Coordinates of C-alpha atoms (C1' of nucleotides) in Angstrom, one line a residue:
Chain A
X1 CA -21.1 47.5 -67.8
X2 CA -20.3 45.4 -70.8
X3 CA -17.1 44.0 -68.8
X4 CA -15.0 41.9 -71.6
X5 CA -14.1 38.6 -70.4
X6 CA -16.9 36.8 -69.4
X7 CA -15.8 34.0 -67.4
X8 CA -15.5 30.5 -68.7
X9 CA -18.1 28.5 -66.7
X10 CA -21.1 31.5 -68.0
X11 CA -19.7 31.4 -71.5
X12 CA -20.4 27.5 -71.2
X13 CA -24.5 28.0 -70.0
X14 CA -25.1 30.8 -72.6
X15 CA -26.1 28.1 -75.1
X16 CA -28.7 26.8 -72.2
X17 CA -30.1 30.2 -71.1
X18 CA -30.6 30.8 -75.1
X19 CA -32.5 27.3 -75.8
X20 CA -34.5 28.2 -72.7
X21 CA -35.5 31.5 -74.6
X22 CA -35.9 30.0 -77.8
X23 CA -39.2 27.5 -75.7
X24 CA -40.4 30.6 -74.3
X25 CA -40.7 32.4 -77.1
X26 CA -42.3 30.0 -79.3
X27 CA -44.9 29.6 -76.1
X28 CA -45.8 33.0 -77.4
X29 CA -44.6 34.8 -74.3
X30 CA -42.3 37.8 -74.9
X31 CA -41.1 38.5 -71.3
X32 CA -39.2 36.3 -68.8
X33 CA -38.0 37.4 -65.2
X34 CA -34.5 35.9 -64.3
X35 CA -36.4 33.5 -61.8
X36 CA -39.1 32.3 -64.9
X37 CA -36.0 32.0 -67.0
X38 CA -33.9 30.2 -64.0
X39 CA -36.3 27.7 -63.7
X40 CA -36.0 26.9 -67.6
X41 CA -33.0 26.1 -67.8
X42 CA -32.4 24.5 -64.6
X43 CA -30.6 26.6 -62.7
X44 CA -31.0 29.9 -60.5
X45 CA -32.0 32.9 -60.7
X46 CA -29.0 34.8 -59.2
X47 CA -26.5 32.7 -61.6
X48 CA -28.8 34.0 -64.5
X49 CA -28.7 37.8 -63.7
X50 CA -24.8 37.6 -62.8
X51 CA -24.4 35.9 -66.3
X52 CA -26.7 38.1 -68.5
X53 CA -24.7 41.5 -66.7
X54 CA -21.9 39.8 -68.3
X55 CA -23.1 40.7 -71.6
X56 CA -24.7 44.3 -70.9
X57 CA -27.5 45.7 -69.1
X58 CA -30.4 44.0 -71.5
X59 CA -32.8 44.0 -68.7
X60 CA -35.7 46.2 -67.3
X61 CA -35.5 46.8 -63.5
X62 CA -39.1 45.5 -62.0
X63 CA -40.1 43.7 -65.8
X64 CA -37.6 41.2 -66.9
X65 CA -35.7 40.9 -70.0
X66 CA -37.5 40.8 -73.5
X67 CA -37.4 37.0 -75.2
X68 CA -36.3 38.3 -78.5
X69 CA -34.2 40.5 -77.6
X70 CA -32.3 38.7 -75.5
X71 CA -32.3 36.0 -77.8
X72 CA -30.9 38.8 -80.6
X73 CA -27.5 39.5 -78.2
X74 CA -26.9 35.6 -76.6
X75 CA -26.7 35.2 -80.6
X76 CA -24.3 37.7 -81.1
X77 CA -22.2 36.9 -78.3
X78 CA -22.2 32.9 -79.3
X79 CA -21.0 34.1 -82.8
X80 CA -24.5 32.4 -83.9
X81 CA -25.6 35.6 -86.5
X82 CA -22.7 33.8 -88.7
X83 CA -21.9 30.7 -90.2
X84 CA -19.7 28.1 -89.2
X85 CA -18.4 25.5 -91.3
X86 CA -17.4 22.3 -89.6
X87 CA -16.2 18.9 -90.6
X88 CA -16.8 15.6 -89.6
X89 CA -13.8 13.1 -89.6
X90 CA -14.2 9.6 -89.0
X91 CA -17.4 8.0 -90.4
X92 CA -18.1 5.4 -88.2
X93 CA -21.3 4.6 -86.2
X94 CA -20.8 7.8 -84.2
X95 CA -19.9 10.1 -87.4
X96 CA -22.6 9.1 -89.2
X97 CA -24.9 9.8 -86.1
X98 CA -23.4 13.3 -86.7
X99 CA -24.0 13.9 -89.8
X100 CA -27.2 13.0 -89.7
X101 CA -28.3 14.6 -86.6
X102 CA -30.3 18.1 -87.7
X103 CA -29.4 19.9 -84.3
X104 CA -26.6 21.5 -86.0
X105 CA -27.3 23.0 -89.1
X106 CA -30.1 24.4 -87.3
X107 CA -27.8 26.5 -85.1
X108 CA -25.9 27.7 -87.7
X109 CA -23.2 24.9 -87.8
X110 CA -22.8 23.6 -91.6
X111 CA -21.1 20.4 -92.2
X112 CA -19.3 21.1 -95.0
X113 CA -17.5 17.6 -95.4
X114 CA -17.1 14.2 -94.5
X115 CA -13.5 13.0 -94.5
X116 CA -12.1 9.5 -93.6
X117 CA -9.2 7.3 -94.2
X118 CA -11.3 4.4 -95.4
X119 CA -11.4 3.7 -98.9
X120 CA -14.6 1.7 -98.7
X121 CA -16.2 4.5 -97.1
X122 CA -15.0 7.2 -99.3
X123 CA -17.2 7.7 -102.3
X124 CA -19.9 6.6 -100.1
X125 CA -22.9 9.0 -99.8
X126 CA -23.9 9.8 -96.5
X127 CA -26.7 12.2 -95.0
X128 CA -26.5 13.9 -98.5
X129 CA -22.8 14.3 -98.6
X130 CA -20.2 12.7 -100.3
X131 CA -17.7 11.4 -97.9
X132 CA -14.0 12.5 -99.2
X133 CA -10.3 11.2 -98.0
X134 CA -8.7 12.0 -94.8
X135 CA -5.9 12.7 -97.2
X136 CA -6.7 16.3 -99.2
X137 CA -7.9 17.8 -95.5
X138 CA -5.6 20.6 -96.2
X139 CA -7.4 21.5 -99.6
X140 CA -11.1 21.0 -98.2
X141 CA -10.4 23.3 -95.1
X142 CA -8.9 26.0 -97.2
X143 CA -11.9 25.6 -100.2
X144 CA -14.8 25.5 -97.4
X145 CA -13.1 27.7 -95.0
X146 CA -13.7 25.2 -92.5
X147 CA -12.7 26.3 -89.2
X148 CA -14.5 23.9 -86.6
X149 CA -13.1 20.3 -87.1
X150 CA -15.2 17.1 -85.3
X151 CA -13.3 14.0 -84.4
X152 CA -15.0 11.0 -84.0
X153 CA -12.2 8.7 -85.2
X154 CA -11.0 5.6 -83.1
X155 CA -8.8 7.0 -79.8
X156 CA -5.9 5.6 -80.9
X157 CA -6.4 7.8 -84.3
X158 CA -7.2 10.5 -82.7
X159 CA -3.7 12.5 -81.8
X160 CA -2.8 12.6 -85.5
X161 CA -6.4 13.6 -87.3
X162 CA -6.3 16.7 -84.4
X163 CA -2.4 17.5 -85.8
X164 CA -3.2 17.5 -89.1
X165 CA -6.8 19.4 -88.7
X166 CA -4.4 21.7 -86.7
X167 CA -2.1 21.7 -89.5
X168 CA -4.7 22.6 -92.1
X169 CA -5.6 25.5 -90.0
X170 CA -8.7 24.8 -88.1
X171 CA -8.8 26.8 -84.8
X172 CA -11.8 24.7 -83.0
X173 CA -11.8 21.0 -82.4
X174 CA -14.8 19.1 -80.8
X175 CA -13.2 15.4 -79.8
X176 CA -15.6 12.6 -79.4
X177 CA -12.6 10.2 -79.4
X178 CA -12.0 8.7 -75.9
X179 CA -8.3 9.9 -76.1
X180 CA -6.5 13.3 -74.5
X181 CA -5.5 15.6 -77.4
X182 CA -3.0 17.6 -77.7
X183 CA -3.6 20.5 -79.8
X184 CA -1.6 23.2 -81.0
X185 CA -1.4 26.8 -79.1
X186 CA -4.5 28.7 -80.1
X187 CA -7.0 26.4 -81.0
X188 CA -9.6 25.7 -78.8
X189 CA -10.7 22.1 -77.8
X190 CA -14.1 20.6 -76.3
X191 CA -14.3 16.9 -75.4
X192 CA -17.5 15.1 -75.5
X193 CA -16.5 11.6 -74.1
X194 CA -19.2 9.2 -73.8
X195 CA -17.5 6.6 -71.3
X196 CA -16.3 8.5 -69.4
X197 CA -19.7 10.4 -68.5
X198 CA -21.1 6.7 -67.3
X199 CA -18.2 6.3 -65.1
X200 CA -18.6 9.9 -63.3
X201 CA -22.2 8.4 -63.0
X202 CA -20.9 4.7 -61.7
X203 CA -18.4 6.6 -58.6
X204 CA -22.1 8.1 -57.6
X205 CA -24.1 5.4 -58.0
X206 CA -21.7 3.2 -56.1
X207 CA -21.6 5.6 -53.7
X208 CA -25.6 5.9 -53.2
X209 CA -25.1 2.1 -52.4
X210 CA -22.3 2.3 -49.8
X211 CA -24.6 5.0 -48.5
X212 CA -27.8 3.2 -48.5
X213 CA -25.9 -0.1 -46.3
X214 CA -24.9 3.0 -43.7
X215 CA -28.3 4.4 -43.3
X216 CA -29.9 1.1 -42.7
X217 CA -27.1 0.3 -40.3
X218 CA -27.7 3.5 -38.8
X219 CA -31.5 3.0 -39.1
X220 CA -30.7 -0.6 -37.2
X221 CA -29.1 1.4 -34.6
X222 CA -32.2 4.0 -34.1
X223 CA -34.6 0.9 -33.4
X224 CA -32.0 -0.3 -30.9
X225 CA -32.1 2.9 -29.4
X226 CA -35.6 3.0 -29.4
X227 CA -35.8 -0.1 -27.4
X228 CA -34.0 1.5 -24.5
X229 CA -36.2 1.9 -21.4
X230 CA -35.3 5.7 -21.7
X231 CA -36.5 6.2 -25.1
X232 CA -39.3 8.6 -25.5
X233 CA -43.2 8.0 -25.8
Chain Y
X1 CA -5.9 10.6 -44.9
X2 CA -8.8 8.7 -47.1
X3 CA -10.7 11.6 -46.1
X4 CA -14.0 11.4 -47.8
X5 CA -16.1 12.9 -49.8
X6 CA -14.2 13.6 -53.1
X7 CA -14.6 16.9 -55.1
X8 CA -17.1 16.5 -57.7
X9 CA -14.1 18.2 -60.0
X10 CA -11.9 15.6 -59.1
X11 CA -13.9 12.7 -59.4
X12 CA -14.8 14.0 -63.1
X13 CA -10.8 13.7 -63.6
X14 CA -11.0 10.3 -62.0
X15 CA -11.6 8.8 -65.6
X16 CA -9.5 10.7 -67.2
X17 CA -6.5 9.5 -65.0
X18 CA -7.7 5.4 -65.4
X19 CA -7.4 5.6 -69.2
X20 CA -3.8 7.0 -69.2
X21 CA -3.1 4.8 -66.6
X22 CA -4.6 1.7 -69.0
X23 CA -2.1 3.7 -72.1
X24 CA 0.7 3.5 -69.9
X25 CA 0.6 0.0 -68.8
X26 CA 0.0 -1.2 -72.4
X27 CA 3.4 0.0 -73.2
X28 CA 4.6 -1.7 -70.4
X29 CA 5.5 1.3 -67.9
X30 CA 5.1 -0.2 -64.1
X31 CA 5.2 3.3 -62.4
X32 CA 4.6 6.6 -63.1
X33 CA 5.4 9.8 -61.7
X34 CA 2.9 12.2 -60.8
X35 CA 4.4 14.8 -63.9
X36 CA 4.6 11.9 -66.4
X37 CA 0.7 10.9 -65.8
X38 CA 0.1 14.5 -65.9
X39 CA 1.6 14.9 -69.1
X40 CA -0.6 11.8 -70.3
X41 CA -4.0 12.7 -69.2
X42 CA -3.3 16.8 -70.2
X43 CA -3.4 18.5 -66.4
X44 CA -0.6 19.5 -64.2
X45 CA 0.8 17.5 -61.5
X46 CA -0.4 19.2 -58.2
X47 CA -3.6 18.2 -59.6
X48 CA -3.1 14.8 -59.8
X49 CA -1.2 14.5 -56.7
X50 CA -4.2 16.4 -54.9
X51 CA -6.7 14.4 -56.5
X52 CA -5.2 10.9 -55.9
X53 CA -4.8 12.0 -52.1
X54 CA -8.4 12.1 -51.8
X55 CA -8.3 8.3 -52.6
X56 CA -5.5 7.5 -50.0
X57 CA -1.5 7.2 -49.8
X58 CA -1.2 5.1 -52.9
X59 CA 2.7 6.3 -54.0
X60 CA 5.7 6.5 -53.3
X61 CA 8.0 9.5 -52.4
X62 CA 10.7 9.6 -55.1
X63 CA 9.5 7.0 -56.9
X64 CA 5.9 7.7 -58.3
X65 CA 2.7 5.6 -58.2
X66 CA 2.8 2.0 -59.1
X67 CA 0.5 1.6 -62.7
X68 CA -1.3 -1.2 -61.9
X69 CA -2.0 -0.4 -58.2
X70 CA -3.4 2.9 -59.4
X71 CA -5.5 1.6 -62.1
X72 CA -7.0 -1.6 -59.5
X73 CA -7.4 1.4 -56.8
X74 CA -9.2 3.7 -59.2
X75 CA -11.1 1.6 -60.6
X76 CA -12.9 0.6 -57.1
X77 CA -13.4 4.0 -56.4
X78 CA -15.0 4.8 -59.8
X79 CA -17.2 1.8 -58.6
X80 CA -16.3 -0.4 -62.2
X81 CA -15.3 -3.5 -60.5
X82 CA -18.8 -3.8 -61.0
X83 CA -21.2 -4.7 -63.9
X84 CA -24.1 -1.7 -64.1
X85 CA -26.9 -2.5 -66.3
X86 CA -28.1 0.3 -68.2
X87 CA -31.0 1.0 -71.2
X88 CA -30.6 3.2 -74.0
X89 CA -34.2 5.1 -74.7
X90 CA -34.9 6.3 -78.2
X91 CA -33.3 4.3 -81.1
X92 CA -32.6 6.9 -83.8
X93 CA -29.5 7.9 -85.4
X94 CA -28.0 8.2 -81.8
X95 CA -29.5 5.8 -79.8
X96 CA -28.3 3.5 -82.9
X97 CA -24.4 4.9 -82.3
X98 CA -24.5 4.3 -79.0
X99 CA -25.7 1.0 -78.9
X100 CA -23.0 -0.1 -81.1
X101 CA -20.5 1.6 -79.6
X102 CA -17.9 -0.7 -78.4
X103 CA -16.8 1.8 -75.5
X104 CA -19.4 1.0 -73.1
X105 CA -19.4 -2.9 -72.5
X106 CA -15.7 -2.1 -72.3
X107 CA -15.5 -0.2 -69.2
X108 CA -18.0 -2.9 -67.5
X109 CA -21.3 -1.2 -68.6
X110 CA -23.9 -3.5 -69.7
X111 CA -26.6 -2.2 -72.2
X112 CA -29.5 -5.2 -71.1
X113 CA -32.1 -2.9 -72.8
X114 CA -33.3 -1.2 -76.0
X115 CA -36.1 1.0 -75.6
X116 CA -38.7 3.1 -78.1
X117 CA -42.2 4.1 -79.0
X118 CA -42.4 3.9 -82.0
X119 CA -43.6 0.5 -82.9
X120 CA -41.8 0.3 -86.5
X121 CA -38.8 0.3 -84.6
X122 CA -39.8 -2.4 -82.0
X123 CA -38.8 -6.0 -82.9
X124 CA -35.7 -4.5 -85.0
X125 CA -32.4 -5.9 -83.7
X126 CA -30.1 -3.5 -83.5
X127 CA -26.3 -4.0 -82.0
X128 CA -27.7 -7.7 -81.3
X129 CA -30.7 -6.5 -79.4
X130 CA -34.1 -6.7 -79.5
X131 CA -35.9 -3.3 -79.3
X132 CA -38.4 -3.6 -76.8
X133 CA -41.4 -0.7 -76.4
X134 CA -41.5 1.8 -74.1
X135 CA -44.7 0.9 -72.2
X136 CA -43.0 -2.0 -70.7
X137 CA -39.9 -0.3 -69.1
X138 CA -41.1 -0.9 -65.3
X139 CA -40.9 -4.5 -66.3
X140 CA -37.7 -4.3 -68.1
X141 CA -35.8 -1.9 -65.4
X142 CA -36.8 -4.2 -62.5
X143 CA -36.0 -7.4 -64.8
X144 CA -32.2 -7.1 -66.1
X145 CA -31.9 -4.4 -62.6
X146 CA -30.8 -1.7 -64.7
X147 CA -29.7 0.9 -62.8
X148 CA -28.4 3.6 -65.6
X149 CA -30.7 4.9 -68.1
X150 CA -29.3 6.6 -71.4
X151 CA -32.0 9.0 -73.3
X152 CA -31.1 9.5 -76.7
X153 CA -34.8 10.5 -77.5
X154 CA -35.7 14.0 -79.6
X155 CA -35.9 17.2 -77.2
X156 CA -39.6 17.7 -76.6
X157 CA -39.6 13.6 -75.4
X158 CA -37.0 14.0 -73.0
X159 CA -38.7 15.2 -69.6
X160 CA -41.5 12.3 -69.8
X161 CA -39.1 9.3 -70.5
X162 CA -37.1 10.8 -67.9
X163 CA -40.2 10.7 -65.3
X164 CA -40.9 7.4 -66.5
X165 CA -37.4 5.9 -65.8
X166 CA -37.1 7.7 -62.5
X167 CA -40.9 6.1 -61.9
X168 CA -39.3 3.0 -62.7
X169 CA -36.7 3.1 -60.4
X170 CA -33.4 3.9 -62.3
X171 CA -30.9 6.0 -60.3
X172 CA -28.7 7.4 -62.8
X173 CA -29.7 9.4 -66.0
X174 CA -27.3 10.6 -68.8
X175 CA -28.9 12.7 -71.3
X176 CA -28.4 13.3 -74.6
X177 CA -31.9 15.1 -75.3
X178 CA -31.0 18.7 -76.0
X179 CA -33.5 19.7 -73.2
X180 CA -33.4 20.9 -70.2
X181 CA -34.2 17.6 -67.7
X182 CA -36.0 17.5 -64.4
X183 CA -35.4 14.3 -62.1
X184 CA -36.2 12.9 -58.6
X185 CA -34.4 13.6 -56.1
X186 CA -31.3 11.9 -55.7
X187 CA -31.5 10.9 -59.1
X188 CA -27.9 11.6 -60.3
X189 CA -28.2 13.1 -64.0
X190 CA -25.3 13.9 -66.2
X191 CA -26.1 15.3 -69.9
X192 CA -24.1 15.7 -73.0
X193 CA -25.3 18.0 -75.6
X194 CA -23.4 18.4 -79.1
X195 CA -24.8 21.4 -80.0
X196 CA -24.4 23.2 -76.7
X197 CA -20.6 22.4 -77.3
X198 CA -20.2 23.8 -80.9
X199 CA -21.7 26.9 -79.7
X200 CA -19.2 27.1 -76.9
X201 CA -16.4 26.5 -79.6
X202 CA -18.2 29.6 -81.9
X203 CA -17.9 31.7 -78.5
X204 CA -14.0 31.4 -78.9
X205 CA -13.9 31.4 -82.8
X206 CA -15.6 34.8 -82.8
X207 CA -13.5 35.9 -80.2
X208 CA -10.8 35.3 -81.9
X209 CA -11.7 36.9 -85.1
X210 CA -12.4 40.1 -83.2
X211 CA -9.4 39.9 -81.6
X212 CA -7.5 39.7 -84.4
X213 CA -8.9 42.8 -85.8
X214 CA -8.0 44.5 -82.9
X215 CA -4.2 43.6 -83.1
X216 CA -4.2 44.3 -86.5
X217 CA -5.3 47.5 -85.8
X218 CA -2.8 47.8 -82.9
X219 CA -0.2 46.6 -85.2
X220 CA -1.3 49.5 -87.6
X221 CA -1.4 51.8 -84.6
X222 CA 2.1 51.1 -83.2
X223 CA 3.5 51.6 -86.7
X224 CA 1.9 55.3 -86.6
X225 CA 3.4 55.5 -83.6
X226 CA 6.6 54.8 -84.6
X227 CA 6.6 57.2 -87.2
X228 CA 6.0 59.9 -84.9
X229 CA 9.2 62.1 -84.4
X230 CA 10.0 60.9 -80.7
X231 CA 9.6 57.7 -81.6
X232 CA 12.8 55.2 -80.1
X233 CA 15.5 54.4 -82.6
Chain Z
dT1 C1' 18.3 13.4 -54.6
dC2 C1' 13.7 12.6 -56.1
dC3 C1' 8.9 12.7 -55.8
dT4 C1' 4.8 12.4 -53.0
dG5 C1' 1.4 14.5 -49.9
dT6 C1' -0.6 18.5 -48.1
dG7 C1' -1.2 23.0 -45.6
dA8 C1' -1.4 27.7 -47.2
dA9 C1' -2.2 31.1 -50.7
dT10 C1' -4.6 32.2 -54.6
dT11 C1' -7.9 32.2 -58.1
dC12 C1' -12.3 31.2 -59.8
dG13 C1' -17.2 30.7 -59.4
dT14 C1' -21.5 31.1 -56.8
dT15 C1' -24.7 33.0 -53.8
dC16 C1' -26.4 36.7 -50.9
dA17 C1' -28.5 40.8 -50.2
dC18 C1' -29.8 45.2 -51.3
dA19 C1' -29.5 49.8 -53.8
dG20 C1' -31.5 51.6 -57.8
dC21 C1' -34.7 52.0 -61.4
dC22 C1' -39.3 50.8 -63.6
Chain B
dG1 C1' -44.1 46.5 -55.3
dG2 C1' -41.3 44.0 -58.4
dC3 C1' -37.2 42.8 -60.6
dT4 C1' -32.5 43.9 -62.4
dG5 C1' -27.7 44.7 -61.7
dT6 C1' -23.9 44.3 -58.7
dG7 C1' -20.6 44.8 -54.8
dA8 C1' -19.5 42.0 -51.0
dA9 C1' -19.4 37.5 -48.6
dC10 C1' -18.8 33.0 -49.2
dG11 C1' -17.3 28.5 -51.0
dA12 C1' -15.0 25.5 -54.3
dA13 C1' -11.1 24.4 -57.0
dT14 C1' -6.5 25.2 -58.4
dT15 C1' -1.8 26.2 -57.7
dC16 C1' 2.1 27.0 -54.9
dA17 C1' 5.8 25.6 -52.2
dC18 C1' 7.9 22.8 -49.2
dA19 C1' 8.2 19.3 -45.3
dG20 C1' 9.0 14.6 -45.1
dG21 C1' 9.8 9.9 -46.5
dA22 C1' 12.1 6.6 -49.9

DNA sequence: TCCTGTGAATTCGTTCACAGCC
DNA sequence: GGCTGTGAACGAATTCACAGGA
């Protein structure tokens, strides 16, 4: 087993499968089946098995898989048993959201620095860090061994923080800034883009409306039909 | 062609496309060719020419799509020639961010409603809104007809404001709970977790590291190898 | 000639269904 | 009997490659 290369799209719902676990486990419960653990985090139970061979054979045929254990080797595999440093750039409304919000640290995820170009806001203490210029990014990355890098810096700003982050020799960007980066070969990218999340959900609620005029047209139509002498008692 | 029914992949692109398209015609480009949006909004072309032929025949062979005509055409689809109402539920750090994020009212969402529990919050203005409690969000949803709710409440919270709002009638959720979330049917829910994508990144860092070490050990190996006596000149 | 629009080919991801083990 | 692990079947998404119109 053990194949190497797990496929994208089950690399991106380890993190899920492993907060599901994390619940169960502090229910107290120390077994889950694919189909209890499926259910938990929202999808099924053939997806979860297919996944979880991915990382080995961790499972026990006609038992399920053991919560902590499983926990143990989704940690590995995430690179969670370490450390990351990351840091924050751009401390705006969304930065200091951020840096303020506990879900990282907890995960293993220390934000190591606060950078912007903003003279006002450098010196500034935020979330218990001092916020530092944009400018000594190379120094800071080298000093923290920072190697995840969060933009959340105005789009138009965005291209050149992600070059020089780049250039400092981060190798992971998260980019909350509504703008397409370009980032250079080898360093992985994730977008989180808020706008553009309520637009995907605008195309299907519009649609849901279109929808809804068609089924009461068609609804219209099945009274009509009913009225015809040869509709049924 | 306007064949319906759009790949969900494609309509998540559908955003993307619109704000290059915006990009382009601020610098004052009329038309575009299917490579030079490509190139804008970080795909490759066939993509883009496949997607936009779900929409219809909207270019022009040997000449490219007209900017504007795209953006107006896009835009309908996406359904944003429309105001949507929306509420943001839970007014921490987050729920703060986003309601002062400029983004949203932007791209023709309206946020008519701030929502929370906790009564030391309600009556704060916040981004020039009132915060208004929970209790009342029936009331509120049917009031400003909010269609869109946004939950920016802590984990654990999550699964009962979402019951709530679909109770009340919302039709589209976007999630930014870090919790797995349960809605009606034909609810449409979208979620965005910030943790979930830092541990995505660590996949790939770790990945990287180890495969670093392996090619360094490869290196090492091929040197031995070269060493040997029938080794290539 | 240039670039779109699109069938066909391919790759990727999901689901089925059951053999194998507890 | 119950549940995992996994080939095989299926379906979705991407890419190729080129016919066809400007």
């Amino acid at each position: 087993m053990a194949a190497r290369q797990i496929p994208e799209a089950s690399v991106a719902r380890l993190p899920v499968y492993l907060r599901a676990l994390v619940d169960t486990a502090e229910r107290g419960t120390h077994t889950v089946s694919s189909e209890a653990l499926a259910t938990a985090a929202g999808v099924n139970s053939a997806k979860i098995r297919k996944d979880l061979s991915y990382l080995g054979s961790y499972g026990t045929r006609g038992v399920g898989y053991d919560v902590e254990y499983l926990i143990h080797q989704i940690s590995r595999e995430l690179g969670l048993t370490q450390d990351w440093a990351t840091c924050i750039v751009g401390i705006g409304n969304l930065g200091h959201a951020l840096a303020n919000y506990g879900g990282f640290a907890e995960r293993g995820f220390r934000i190591a620095a606060l950078l912007d170009t903003d003279t006002s806001k450098v010196g500034q203490m935020v979330a218990g860090l001092d916020v530092l210029h944009f400018d000594d990014v190379e120094r800071i990355v080298k000093e923290e061994e920072i190697s995840i890098g969060i933009i959340a810096v105005p789009g138009p700003h965005a291209q050149e923080v992600g070059d020089r982050l780049c250039a400092a020799g981060i190798t992971s960007i998260l980019n909350f800034a509504p703008a397409v980066l370009q980032v250079a070969e080898g360093v992985s990218l994730r977008k989180v883009d808020l706008s553009i999340e309520l637009q995907i959900l605008s195309f299907y609620e519009q649609r849901r409306v279109a929808e809804e005029s068609v089924r009461h047209g068609t609804a219209r139509r099945r009274l009509e039909e009913a009225a015809l002498p040869h509709a049924e008692a």
